[in-house]
C-alpha atoms as one frame of an Amber mdcrd trajectory, in Angstrom:
protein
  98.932-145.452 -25.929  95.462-144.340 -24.927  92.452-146.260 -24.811  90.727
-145.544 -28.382  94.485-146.354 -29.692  94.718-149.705 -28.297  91.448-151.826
 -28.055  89.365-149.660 -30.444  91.880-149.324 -33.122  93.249-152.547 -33.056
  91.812-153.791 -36.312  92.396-150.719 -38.085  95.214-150.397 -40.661  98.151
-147.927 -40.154  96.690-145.831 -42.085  93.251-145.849 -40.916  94.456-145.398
 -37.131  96.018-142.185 -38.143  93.147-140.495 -39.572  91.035-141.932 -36.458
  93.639-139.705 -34.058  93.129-136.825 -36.162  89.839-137.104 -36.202  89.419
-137.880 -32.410  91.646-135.025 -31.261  90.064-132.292 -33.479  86.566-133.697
 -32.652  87.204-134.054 -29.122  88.932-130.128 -28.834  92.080-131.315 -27.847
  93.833-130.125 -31.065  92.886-126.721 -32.972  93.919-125.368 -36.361  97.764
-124.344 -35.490  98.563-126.409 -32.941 101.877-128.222 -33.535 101.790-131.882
 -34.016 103.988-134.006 -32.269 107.448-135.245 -33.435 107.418-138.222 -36.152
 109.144-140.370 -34.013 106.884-139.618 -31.203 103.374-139.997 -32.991 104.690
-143.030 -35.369 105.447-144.746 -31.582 102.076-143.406 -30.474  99.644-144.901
 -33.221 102.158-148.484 -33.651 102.995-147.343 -37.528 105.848-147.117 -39.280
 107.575-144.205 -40.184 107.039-144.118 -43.947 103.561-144.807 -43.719 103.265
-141.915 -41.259 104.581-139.672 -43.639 102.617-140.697 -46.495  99.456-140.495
 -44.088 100.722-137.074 -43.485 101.473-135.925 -47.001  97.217-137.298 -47.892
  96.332-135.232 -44.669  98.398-132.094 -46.022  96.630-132.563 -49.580  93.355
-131.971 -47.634  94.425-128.848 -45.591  94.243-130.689 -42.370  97.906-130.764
 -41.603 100.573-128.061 -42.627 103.720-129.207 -42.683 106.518-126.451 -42.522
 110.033-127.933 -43.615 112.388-127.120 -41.065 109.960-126.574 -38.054 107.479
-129.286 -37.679 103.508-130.393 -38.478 100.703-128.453 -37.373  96.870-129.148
 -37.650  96.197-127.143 -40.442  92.075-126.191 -41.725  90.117-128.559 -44.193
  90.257-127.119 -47.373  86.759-126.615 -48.922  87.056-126.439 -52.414  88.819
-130.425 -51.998  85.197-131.236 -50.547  83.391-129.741 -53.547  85.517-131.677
 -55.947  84.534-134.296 -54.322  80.745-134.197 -54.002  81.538-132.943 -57.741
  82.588-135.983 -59.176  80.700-137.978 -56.702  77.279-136.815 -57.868  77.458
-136.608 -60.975  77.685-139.980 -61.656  74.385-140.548 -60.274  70.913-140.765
 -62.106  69.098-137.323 -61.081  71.722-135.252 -60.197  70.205-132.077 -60.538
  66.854-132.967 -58.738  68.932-134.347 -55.492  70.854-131.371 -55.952  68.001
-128.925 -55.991  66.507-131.043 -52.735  69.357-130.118 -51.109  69.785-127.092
 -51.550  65.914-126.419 -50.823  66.605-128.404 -47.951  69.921-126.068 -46.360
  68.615-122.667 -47.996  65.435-122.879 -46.173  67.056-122.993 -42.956  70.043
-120.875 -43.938  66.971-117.813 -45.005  65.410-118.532 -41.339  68.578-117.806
 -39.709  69.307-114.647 -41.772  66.460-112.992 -40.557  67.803-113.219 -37.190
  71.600-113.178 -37.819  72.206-110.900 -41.217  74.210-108.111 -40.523  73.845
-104.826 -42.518  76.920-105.847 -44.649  74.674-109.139 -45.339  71.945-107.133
 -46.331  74.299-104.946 -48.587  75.915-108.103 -50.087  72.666-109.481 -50.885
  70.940-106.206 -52.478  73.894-106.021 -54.881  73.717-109.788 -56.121  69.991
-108.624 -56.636  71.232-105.924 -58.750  73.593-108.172 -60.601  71.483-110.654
 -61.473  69.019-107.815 -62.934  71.743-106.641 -65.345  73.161-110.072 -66.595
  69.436-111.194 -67.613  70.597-111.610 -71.075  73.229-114.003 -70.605  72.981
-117.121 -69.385  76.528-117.675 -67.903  76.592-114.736 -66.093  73.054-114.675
 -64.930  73.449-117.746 -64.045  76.725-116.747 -61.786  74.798-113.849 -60.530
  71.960-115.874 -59.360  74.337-118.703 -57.508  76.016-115.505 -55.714  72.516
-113.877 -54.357  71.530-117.603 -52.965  75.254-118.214 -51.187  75.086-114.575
 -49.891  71.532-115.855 -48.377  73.183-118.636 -46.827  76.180-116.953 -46.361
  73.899-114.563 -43.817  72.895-117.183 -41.507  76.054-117.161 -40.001  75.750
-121.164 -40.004  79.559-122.529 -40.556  77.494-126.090 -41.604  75.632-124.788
 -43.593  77.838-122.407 -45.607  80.188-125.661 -45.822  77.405-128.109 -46.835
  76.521-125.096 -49.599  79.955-124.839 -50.731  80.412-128.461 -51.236  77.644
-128.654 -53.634  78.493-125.229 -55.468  79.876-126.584 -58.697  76.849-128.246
 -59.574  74.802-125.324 -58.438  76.281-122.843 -60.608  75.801-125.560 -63.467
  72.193-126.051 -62.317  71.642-122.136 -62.466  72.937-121.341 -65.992  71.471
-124.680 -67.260  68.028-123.044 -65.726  68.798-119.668 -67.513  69.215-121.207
 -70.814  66.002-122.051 -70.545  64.499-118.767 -69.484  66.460-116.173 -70.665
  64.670-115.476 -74.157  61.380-114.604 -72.645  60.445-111.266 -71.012  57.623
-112.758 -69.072  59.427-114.944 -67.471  62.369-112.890 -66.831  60.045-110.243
 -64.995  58.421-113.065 -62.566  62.061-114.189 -61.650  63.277-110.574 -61.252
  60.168-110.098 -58.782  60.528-113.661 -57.149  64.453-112.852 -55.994  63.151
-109.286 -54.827  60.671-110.648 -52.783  63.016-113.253 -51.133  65.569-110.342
 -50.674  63.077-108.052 -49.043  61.670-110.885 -46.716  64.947-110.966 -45.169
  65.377-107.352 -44.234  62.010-107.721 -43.012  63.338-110.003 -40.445  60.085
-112.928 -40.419  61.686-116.201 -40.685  57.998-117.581 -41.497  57.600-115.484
 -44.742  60.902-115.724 -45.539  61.130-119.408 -45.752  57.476-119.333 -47.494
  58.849-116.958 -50.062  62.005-118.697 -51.030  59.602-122.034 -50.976  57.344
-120.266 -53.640  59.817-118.700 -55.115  61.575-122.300 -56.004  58.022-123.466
 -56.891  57.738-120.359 -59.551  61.484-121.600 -61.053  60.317-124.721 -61.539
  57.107-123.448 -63.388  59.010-120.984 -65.538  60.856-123.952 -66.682  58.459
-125.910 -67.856  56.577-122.928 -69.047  59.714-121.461 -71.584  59.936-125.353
 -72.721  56.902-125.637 -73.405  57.332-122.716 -75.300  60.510-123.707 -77.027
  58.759-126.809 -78.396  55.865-125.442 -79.468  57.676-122.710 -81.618  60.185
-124.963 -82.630  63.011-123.223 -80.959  64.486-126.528 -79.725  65.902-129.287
 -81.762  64.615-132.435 -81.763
């Protein structure tokens, strides 16, 4: 056995040991997604488990994406599946007091980098990709859901152009509860004209500061423009109240 299998591992459950040799060997380089696993027999020896726990190690591993198993031919290191990670953080989160201001410091937090990198990484397809969530979002003002789908898409096409794997993973793992922070954000906004202009302008500014290619203004623009969301909030609830759209 080798050395992080033996003294390392000892106190580890079966179970426990084979998710630390997964993790190892992928970490390390030494296995890559669709390289064939060895034989159950062999790796069950290897890690000091039994056979049945193997397998039902195996079958967790294959929920996850990280193994494929291919009846008739063998396992293979298979590649994480996001969308398990998202459900994750999903019901994770929002079990916690203040979801959607953690949420909103995070993605501040990875969409401020992300916008730094585009400026040096987006391609013209980026660009393109971007420019047409812009347009979206313009024509679903009026409706909350899809406005608020629109404007999710032209932030993860921002993020999407840094070219950061991390980061695109990090943003994907969050993205239920963005999209649910958007259209909640929409609701709020959507029935006043005022406001709609200053976000139409905010999100054309951010666009443009990316095909101007300054990091420095970018991230400055997408930091004002998250300061001018916030404000719009509290502006059309204000407003809400005072007209007594909202009931109480």
């Amino acid at each position: 056995m080798s050395e992080t299998s033996t003294g390392e591992t000892e106190g580890r459950s079966g179970t426990e040991r084979v998710m630390a040799f997964f993790r190892e060997k992928i970490l390390s380089g030494e296995m890559a997604s669709g390289d064939r696993l060895p034989a159950e027999r062999e790796l069950a020896q290897h890690l000091n488990v039994g056979r049945p726990l193997l397998r039902e190690a195996m079958r967790a591993l294959s929920m996850l994406g990280l193994v494929e198993i291919r009846h008739g031919s063998g396992a293979y290191v298979g590649k994480a599946d996001v969308s398990v990670l998202s459900d994750f953080f999903t019901f994770s989160l929002a079990q916690e007091q203040n979801v959607s201001e953690d949420i909103m410091q995070a993605r501040m937090a990875i969409e401020c980098q992300a916008i730094r990198l585009a400026c040096e990484r987006a391609t013209e397809a980026d660009l393109d990709r971007i420019g047409g969530c812009l347009s979206a979002l313009v024509k679903t003002l009026g409706d909350p859901e899809k406005g608020g789908e629109a404007d999710y898409r032209f932030h993860d096409s921002i993020v999407r152009a840094s070219h950061s794997q991390a980061l695109i993973t990090l943003y994907r793992a969050i993205s239920a509860l963005l999209k649910r922070s958007h259209v909640e954000r929409r609701r709020t906004t959507y029935t006043a004209p005022e406001i709609v202009n200053d976000l139409v302008e905010s999100h054309r500014r951010v666009f443009l500061s990316i095909v101007e290619g300054d990091g420095d203004a970018a991230d400055q623009r997408l930091r004002e423009h998250f300061a001018i969301g916030d404000e719009l909030r509290r502006k059309s609830i204000i407003a809400a109240y005072s007209k007594g759209g909202l009931d109480l």
